[in-house]
Coordinates of C-alpha atoms and ligand atoms in Angstrom, one line a residue:
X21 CA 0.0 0.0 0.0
X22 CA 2.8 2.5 1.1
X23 CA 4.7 1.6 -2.2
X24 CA 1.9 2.1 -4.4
X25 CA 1.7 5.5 -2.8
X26 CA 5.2 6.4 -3.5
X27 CA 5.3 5.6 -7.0
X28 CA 2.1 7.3 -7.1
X29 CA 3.3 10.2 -5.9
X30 CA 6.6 9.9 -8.5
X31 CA 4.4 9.4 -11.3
X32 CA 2.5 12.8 -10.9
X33 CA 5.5 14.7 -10.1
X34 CA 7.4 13.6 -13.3
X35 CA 4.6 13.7 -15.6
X36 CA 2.8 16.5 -16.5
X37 CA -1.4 16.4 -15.2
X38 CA -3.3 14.9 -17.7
X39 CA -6.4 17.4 -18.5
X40 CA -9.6 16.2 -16.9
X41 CA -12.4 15.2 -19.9
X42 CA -14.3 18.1 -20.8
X43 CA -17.4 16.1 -20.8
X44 CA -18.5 18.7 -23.6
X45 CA -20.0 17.9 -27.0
X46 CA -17.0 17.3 -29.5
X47 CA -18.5 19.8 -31.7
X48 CA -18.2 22.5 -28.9
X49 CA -15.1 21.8 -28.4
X50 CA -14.0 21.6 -32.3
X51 CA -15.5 25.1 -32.8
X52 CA -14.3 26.7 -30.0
X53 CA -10.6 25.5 -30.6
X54 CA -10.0 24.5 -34.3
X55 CA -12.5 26.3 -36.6
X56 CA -10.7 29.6 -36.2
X57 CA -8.1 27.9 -38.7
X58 CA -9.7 24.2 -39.9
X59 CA -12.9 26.0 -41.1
X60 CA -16.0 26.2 -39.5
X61 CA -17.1 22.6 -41.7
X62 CA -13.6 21.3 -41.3
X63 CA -13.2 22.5 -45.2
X64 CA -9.8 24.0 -44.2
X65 CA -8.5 27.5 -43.6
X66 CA -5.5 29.2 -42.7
X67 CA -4.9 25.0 -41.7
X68 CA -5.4 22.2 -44.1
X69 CA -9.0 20.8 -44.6
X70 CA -9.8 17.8 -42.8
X71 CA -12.2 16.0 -44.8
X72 CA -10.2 15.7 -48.1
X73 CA -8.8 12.5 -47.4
X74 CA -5.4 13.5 -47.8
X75 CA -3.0 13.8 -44.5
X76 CA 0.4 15.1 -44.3
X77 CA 1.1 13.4 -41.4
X78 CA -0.4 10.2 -41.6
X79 CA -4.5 8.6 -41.9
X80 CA -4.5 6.1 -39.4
X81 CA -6.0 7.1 -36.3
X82 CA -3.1 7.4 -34.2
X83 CA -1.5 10.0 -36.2
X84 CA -4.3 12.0 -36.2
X85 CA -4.6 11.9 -32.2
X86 CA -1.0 12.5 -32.7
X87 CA -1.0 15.9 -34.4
X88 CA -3.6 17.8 -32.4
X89 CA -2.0 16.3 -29.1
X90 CA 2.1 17.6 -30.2
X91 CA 0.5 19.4 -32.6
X92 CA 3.5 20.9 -35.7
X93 CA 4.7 24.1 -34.0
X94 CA 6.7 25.5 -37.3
X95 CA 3.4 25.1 -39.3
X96 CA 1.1 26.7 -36.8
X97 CA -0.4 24.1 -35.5
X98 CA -0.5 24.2 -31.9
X99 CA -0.3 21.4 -29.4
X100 CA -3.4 20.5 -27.3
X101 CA -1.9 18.0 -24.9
X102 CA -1.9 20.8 -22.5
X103 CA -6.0 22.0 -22.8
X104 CA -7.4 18.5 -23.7
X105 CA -7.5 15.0 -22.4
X106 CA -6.7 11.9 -24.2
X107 CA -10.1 11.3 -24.2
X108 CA -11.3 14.7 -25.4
X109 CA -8.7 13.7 -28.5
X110 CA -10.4 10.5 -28.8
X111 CA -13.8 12.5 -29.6
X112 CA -12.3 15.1 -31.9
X113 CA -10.8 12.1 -34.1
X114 CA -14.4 10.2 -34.2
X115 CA -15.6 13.7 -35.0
X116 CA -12.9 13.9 -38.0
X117 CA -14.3 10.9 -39.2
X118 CA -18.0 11.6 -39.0
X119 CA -17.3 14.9 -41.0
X120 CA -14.9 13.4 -43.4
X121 CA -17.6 10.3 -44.6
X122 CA -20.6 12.4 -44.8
X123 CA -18.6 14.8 -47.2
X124 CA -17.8 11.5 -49.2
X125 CA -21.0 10.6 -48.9
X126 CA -22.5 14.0 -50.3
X127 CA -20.1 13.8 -53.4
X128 CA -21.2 10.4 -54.5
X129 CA -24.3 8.8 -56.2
X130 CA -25.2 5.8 -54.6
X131 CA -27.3 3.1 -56.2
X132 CA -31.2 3.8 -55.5
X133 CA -33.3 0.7 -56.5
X134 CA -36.3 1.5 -57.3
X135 CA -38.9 -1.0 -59.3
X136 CA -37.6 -2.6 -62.0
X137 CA -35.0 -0.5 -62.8
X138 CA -31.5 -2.1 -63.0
X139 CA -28.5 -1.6 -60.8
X140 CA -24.6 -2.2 -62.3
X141 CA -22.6 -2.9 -59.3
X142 CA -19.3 -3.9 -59.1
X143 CA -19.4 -7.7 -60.0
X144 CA -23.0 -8.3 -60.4
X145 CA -26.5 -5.9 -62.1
X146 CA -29.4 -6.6 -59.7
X147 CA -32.8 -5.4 -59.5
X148 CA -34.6 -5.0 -56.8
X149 CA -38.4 -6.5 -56.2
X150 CA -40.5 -6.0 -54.0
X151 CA -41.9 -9.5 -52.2
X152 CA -44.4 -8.5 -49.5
X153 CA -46.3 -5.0 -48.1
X154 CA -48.8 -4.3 -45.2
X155 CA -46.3 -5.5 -42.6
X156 CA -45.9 -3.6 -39.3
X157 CA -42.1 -3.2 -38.7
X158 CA -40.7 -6.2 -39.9
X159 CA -37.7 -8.1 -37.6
X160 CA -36.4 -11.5 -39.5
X161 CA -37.4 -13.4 -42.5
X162 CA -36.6 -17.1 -42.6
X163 CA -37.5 -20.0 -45.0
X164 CA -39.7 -23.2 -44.5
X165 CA -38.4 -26.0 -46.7
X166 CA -41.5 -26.1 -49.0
X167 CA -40.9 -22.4 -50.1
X168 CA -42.9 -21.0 -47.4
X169 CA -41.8 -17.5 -45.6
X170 CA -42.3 -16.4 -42.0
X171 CA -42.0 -12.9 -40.7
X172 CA -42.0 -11.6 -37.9
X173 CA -43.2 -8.2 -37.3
X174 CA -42.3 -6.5 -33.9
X175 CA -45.1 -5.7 -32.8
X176 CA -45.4 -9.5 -32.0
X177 CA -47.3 -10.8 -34.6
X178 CA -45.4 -13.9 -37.0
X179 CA -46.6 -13.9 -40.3
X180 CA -46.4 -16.7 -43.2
X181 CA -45.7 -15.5 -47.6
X182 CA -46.9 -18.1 -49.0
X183 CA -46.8 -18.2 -52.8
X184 CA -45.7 -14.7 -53.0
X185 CA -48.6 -13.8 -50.7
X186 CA -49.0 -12.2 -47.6
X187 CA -51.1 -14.5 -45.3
X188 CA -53.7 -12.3 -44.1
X189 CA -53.8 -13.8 -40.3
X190 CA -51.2 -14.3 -38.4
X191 CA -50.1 -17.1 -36.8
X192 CA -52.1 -17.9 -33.7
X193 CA -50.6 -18.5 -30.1
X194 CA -46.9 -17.2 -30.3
X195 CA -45.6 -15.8 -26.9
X196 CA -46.9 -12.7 -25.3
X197 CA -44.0 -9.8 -26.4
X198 CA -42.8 -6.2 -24.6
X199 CA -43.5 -4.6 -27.8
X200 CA -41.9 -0.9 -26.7
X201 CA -38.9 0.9 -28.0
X202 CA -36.4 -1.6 -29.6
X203 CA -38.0 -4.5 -27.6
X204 CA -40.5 -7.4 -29.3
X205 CA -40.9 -10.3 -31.4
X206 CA -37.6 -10.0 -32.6
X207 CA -35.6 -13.3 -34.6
X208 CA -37.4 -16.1 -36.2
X209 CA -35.1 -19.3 -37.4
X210 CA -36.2 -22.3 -38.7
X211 CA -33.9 -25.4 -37.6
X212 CA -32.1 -26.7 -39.8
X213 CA -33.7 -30.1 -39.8
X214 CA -37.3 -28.7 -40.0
X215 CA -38.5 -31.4 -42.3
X216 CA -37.9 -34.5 -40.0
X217 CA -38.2 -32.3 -36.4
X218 CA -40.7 -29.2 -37.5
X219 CA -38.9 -26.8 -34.7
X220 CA -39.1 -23.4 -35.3
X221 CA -37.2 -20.9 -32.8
X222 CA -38.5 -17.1 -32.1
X223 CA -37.0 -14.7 -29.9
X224 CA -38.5 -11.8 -28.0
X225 CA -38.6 -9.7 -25.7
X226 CA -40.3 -10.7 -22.6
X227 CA -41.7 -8.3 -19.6
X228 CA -40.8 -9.0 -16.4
X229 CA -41.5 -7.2 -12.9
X230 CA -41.6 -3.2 -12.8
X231 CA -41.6 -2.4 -15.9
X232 CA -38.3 -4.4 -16.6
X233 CA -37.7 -6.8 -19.7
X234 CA -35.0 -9.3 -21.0
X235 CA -34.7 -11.2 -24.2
X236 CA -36.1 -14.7 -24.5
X237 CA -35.9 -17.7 -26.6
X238 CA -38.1 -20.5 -27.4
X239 CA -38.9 -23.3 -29.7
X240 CA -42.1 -24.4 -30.9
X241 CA -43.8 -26.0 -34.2
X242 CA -46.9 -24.7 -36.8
X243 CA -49.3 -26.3 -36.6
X244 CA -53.2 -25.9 -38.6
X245 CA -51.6 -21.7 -38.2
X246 CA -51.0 -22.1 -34.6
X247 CA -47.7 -22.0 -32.6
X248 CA -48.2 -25.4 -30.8
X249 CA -45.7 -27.6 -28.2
X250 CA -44.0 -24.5 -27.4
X251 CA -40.9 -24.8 -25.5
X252 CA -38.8 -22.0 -23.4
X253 CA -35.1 -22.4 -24.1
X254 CA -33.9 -19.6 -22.5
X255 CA -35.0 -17.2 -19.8
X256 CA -32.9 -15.4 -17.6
X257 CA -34.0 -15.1 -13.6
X258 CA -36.0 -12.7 -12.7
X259 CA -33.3 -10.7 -11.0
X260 CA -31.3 -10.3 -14.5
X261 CA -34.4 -8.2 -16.1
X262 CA -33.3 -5.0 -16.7
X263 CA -35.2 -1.8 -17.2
X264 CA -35.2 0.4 -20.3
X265 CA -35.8 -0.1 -24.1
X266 CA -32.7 -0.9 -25.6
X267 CA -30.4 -3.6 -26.7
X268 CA -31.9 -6.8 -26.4
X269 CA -29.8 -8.5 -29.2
X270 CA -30.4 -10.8 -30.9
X271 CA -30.0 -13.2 -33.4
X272 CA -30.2 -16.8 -33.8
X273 CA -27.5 -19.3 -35.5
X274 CA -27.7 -23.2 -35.8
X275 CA -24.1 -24.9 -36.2
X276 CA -25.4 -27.5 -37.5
X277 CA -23.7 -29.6 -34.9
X278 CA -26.5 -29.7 -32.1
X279 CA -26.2 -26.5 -31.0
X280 CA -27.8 -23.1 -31.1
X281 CA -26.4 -19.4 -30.6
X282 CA -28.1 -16.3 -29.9
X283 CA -27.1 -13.0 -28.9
X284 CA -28.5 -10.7 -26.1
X285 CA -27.8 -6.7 -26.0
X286 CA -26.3 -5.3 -22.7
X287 CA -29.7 -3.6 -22.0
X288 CA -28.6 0.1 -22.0
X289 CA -26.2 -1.1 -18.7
X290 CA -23.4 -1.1 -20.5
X291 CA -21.3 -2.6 -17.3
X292 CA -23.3 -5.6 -17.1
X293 CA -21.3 -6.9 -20.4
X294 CA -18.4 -7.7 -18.3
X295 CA -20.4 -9.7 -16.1
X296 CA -20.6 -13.3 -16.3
X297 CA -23.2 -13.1 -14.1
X298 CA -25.4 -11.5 -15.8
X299 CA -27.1 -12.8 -19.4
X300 CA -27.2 -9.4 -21.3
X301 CA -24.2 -7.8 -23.7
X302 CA -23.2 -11.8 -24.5
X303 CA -23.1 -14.2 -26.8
X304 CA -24.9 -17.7 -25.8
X305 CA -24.5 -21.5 -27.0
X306 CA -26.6 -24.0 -26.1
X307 CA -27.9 -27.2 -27.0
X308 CA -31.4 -27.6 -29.5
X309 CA -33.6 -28.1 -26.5
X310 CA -32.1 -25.4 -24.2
X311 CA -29.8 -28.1 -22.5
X312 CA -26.2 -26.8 -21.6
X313 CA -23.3 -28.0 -23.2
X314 CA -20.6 -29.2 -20.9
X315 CA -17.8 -27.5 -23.0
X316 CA -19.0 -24.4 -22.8
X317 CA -16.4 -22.2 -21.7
X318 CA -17.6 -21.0 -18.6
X319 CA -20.1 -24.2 -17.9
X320 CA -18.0 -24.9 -14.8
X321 CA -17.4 -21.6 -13.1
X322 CA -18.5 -20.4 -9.9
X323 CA -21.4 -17.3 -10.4
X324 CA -21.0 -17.8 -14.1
X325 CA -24.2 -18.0 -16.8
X326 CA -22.9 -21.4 -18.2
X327 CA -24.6 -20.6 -21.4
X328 CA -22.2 -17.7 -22.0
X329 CA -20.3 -18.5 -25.2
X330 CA -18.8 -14.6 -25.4
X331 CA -19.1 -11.5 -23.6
X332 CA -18.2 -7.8 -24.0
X333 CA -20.6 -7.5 -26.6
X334 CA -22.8 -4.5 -26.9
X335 CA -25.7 -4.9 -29.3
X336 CA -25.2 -7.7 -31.2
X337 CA -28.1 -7.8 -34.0
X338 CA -25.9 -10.0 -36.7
X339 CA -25.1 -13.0 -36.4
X340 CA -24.0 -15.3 -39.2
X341 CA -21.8 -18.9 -39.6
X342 CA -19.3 -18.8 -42.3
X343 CA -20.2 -21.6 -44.7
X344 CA -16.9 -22.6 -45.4
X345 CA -15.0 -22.2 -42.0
X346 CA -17.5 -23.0 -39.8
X347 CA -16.9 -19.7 -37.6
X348 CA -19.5 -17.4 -36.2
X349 CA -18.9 -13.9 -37.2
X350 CA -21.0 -11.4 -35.1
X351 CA -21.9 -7.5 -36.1
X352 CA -22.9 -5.2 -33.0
X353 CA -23.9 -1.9 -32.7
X354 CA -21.2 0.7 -31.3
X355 CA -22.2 3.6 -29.1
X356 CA -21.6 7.0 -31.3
X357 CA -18.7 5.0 -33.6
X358 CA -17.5 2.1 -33.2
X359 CA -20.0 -0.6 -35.2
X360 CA -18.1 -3.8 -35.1
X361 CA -17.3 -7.1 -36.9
X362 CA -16.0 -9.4 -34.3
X363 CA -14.9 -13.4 -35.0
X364 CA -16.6 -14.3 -32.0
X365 CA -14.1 -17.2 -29.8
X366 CA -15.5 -19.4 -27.1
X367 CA -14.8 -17.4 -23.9
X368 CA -13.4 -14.1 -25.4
X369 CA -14.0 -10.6 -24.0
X370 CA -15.0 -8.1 -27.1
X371 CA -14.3 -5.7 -24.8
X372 CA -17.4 -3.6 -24.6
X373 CA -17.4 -0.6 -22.7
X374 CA -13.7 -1.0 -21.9
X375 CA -12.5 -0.8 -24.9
X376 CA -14.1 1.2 -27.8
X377 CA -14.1 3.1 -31.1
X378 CA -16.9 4.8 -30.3
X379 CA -17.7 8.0 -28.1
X380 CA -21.7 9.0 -26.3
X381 CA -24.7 10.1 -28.7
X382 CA -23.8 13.5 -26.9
X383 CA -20.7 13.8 -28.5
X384 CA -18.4 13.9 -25.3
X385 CA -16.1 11.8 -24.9
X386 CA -16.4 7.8 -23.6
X387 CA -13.0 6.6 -23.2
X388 CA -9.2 7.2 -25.2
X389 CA -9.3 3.1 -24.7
X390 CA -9.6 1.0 -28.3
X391 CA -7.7 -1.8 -27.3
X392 CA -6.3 -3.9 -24.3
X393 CA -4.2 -7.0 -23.5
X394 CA -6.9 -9.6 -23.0
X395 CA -9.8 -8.5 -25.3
X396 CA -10.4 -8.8 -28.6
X397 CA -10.0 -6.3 -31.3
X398 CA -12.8 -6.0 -33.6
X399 CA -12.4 -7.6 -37.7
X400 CA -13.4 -4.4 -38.3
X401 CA -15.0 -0.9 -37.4
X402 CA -17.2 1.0 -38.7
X403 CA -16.7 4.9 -37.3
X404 CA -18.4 6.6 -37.8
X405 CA -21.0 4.2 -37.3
X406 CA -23.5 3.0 -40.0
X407 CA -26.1 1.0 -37.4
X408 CA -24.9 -2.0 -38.7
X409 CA -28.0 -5.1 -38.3
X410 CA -28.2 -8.1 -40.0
X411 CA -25.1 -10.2 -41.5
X412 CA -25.9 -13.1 -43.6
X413 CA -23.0 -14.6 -45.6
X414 CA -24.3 -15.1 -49.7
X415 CA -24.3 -19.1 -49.9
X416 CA -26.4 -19.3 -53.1
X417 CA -25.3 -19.8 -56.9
X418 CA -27.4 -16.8 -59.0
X419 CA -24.9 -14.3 -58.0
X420 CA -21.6 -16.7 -58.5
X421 CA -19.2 -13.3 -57.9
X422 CA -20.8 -12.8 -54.7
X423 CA -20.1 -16.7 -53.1
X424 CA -18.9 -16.7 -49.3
X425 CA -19.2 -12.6 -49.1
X426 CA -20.6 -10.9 -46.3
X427 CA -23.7 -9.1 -47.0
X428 CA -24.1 -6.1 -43.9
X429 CA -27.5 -4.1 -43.3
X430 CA -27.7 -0.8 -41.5
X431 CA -30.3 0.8 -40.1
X432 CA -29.3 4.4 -40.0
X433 CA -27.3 4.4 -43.0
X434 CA -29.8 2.6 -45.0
X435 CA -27.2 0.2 -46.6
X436 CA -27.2 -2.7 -48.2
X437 CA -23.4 -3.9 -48.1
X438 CA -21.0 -6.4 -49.9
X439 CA -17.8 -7.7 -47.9
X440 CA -15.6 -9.6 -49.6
X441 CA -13.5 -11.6 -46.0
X442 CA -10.2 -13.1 -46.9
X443 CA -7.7 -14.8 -44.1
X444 CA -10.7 -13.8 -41.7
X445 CA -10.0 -9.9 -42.9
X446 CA -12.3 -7.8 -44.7
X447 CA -10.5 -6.9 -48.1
X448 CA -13.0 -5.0 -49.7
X449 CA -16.3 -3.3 -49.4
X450 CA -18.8 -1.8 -51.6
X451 CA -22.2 -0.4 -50.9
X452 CA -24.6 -2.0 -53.0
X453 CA -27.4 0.2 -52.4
X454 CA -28.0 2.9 -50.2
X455 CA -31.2 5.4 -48.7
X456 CA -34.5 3.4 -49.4
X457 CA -35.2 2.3 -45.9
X458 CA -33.6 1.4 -42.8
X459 CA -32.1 -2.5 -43.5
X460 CA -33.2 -4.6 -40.5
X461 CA -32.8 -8.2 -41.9
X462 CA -30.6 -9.3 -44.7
X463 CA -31.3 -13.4 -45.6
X464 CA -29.2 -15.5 -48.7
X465 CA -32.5 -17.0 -49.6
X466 CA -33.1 -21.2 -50.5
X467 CA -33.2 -20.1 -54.5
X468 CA -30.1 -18.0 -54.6
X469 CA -31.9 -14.7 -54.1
X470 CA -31.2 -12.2 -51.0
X471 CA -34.1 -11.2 -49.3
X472 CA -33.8 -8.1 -47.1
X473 CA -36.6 -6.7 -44.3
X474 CA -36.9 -3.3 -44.5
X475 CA -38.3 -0.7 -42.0
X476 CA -39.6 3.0 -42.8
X477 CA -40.9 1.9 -45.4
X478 CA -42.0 -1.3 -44.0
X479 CA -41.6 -4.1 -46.6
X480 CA -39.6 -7.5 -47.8
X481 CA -37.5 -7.4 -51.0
X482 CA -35.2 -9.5 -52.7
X483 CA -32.0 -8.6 -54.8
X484 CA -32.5 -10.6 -58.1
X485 CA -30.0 -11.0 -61.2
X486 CA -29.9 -8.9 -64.5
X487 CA -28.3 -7.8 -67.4
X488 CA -26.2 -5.4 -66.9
X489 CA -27.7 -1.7 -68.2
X490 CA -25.4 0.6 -70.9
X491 CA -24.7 3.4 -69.7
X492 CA -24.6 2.3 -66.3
X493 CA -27.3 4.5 -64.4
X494 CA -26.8 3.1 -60.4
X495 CA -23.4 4.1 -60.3
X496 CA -21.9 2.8 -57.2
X497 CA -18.9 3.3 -54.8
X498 CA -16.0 1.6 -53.0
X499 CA -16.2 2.2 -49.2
X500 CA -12.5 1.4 -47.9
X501 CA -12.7 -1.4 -45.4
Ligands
LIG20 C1 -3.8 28.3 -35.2 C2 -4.3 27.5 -36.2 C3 -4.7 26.1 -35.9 C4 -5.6 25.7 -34.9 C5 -6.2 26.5 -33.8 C6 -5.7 24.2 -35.1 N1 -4.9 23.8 -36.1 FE1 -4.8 21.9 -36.8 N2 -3.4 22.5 -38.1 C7 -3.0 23.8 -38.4 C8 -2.0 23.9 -39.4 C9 -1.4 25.1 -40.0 C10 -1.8 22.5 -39.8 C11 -0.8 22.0 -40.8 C12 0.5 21.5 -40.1 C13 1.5 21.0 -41.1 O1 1.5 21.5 -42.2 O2 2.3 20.2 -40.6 C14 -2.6 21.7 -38.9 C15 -2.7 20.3 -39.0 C16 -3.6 19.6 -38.3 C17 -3.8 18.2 -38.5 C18 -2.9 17.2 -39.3 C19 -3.4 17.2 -40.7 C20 -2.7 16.3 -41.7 O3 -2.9 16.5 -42.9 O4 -2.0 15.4 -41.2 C21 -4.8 17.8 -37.7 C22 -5.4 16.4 -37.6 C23 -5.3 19.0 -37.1 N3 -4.6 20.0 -37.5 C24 -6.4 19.0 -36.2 C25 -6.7 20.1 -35.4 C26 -7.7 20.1 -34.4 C27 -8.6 18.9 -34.0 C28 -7.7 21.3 -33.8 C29 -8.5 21.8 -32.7 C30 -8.3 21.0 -31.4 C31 -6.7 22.1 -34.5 N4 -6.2 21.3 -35.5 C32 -6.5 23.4 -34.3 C33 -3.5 24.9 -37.8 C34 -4.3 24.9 -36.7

């Protein structure tokens, strides 16, 4: 204890204080310190311009952080190490970026399907159709063997497309949701032995005492339109419900293998995801019929959740196995920055709200911390932050160019997006479409088509192949990974 003090002490006395966090918006704090000389829309001034995509002393991140910290006294720009925390840095970089992509995105024409009209993308010309209308917010699309679609819609309704039709009822006797914010029926997966076992699994969001509410999942089978032999897989205690709106996950993912995965959001407490006591900001494994698998990595620890296959994770709404490796790749939303890819690993920490890319809605500052010995570094980041949903990987044969890619929604970007994953790296991305409703589900359908759930406007669509159009009228854009 006295030791600790003393080199305590040292510390301070050789180092110079670090600033406190301003806790102010990073806007604030760009125009009260760097406007004067970087432009009042970072366009550039008696300084360089900061959105051009060009830097003099280096893009990655670091050397960003680096020049407003030491700052390049010769050329007039000052050093801020003195007037702003690490963390304040952290904020105005996030910041950089969030300027810098919506000038790139103003200065390019996305592709814009509308009916009928054909998109040339990079490796493939799509068109866009339309598939169902008059649904109420729809979650997650997912495919019966015999052709058959079910839907579910948040509100906590599941619906059935049969023939290219809209079933007028839904189906009878699903669970009772907490249909309120981002909370409802949320993911519906059909097993992937449906025709010899019939299971279908939904999850949702279920209310508990006080107004709390925690994610759920369950199994059941259709039967004459009805849910029927319904089964609860997982439910956490009534202790781990957790008030507010947000975050409940989640995804669903068969291995193939026995088992099943499923994601559940940290619940807007974002401290909770580096409890393995508690159910919410993980990823979970267990067996088809809610058993626990004995290898689980934490199946054996004291105060642990043995279903806990990951945890760290924020808001996981993607989840997706790589048909050729066999891994599960995860997407989560990031706070304000900081959307991630992750390769989730048995047992790993992803970190969340240790480690970062991301800074509050408010625009102050979260932490300076991206990475640490002992958690896992994202595949990839997305700051700023596109919302990123659904992941599917493209497993079907009319768009050969497209096999084993990634195929990303995002809500608040409205995109549609290609990854092409080499190694287990992302080597490329393009944006196949772009502002005609928030993308909350994004399926590689049974007959090679991907079929996408859109919100505001509410509707299902699939991306079919065509021949390419002369001169090409959906021009579209590389997005550096
Ligand atoms: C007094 C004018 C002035 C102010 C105030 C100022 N800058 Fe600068 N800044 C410059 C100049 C001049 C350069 C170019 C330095 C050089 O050529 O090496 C520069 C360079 C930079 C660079 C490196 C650009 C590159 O191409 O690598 C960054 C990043 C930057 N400034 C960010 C900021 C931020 C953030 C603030 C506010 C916290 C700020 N600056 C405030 C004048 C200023």
């Amino acid at each position: 204890m006295y030791g600790l003090l003393v080199f305590a002490t040292l510390a301070s006395a050789q180092q110079p204080q670090q600033p406190r966090s301003s806790r102010r918006d990073v806007a604030d704090v760009y125009a009260s310190l760097c406007a004067n000389c970087h432009g009042p829309r970072l366009e550039g001034g008696m300084g360089p311009s900061l959105v051009d995509d060009t830097w003099k002393s280096g893009a990655d991140d670091e050397r960003i952080a680096r020049s407003i910290r030491e700052g390049q006294l010769t050329a007039g720009m000052p050093a801020f190490s003195g007037a702003l925390s690490s963390q304040d840095i952290r904020a105005l970089v996030i910041y950089i970026r969030e300027q810098g992509a919506k000038k790139r995105n103003e200065g390019t024409a996305f592709a814009r399907p509308v009916a009928d009209k054909v998109v040339n993308s990079e490796r493939h010309a799509f068109k866009l159709e339309t598939v169902a209308e008059g649904l109420e917010t729809p979650w997650s699309v997912a495919f019966l063997p015999d052709g058959r679609m079910l839907v579910t819609e948040k509100a906590g309704r599941l619906r059935v497309v049969e023939k290219g039709r809209l079933l007028p009822k839904p189906i009878e006797g699903t669970p009772e949701v907490w249909s309120r914010n981002q909370g409802g029926l949320l993911d519906v997966a059909v097993h992937p032995d449906y025709a010899r076992n019939g299971w279908i699994y939904l999850s949702y969001s279920a209310p508990g005492a006080n107004g709390s509410a925690m994610t759920v999942l369950v199994r059941g089978k259709l039967r004459e339109g009805r849910f029927v032999e319904q089964q609860t897989l997982f439910r956490a205690r009534p202790e781990h419900y957790r008030t507010g709106g947000v975050h409940f996950g989640s995804r669903i993912v068969f291995d193939g293998k026995g088992h099943v995965f499923f994601s559940i959001g940290e619940r807007g407490h974002k401290e909770d995801a580096q409890e393995l006591s508690r159910p919410n900001g993980k990823v979970h494994r267990i067996h088809e019929d809610g058993s626990i698998p004995k290898d689980n990595p934490f199946a054996g620890r004291e105060g642990a959740i043995a279903s806990i296959w990951s945890y760290g994770n924020r808001n996981p709404q993607g989840l997706a196995r790589h048909p050729v490796t066999g891994e599960l790749w995860e997407a989560e939303h990031g706070p304000r920055g900081g959307d991630e890819l992750n390769r989730i690993e048995p047992g790993h920490n992803y970190g969340w709200p240790v480690i970062t890319y991301g800074m509050n809605y408010d625009g102050t500052p979260m932490t300076d911390r991206t990475a640490q010995e002992g958690m896992e570094q994202p595949v990839l980041h997305w700051t700023p932050s596109i919302a990123v949903s659904a992941i599917d990987f493209y497993t079907g044969s009319r768009f050969p160019q497209w096999k084993n890619d990634l195929l990303v929604g995002a809500l608040a970007q409205q995109e549609l997006r290609r990854l092409r994953i080499e190694d287990g790296k992302v080597v490329h991305q393009e944006v196949l479409f772009k502002d005609i409703g928030r993308v909350r589900d994004v399926v590689s359908g049974p007959d090679g088509a991907i079929y996408i759930a859109f919100n505001e406007p509410d509707r299902i669509a699939r991306l079919v192949p065509a021949s390419p159009v002369e001169p090409a009228s959906g021009k579209t854009r590389d997005t550096k990974p």
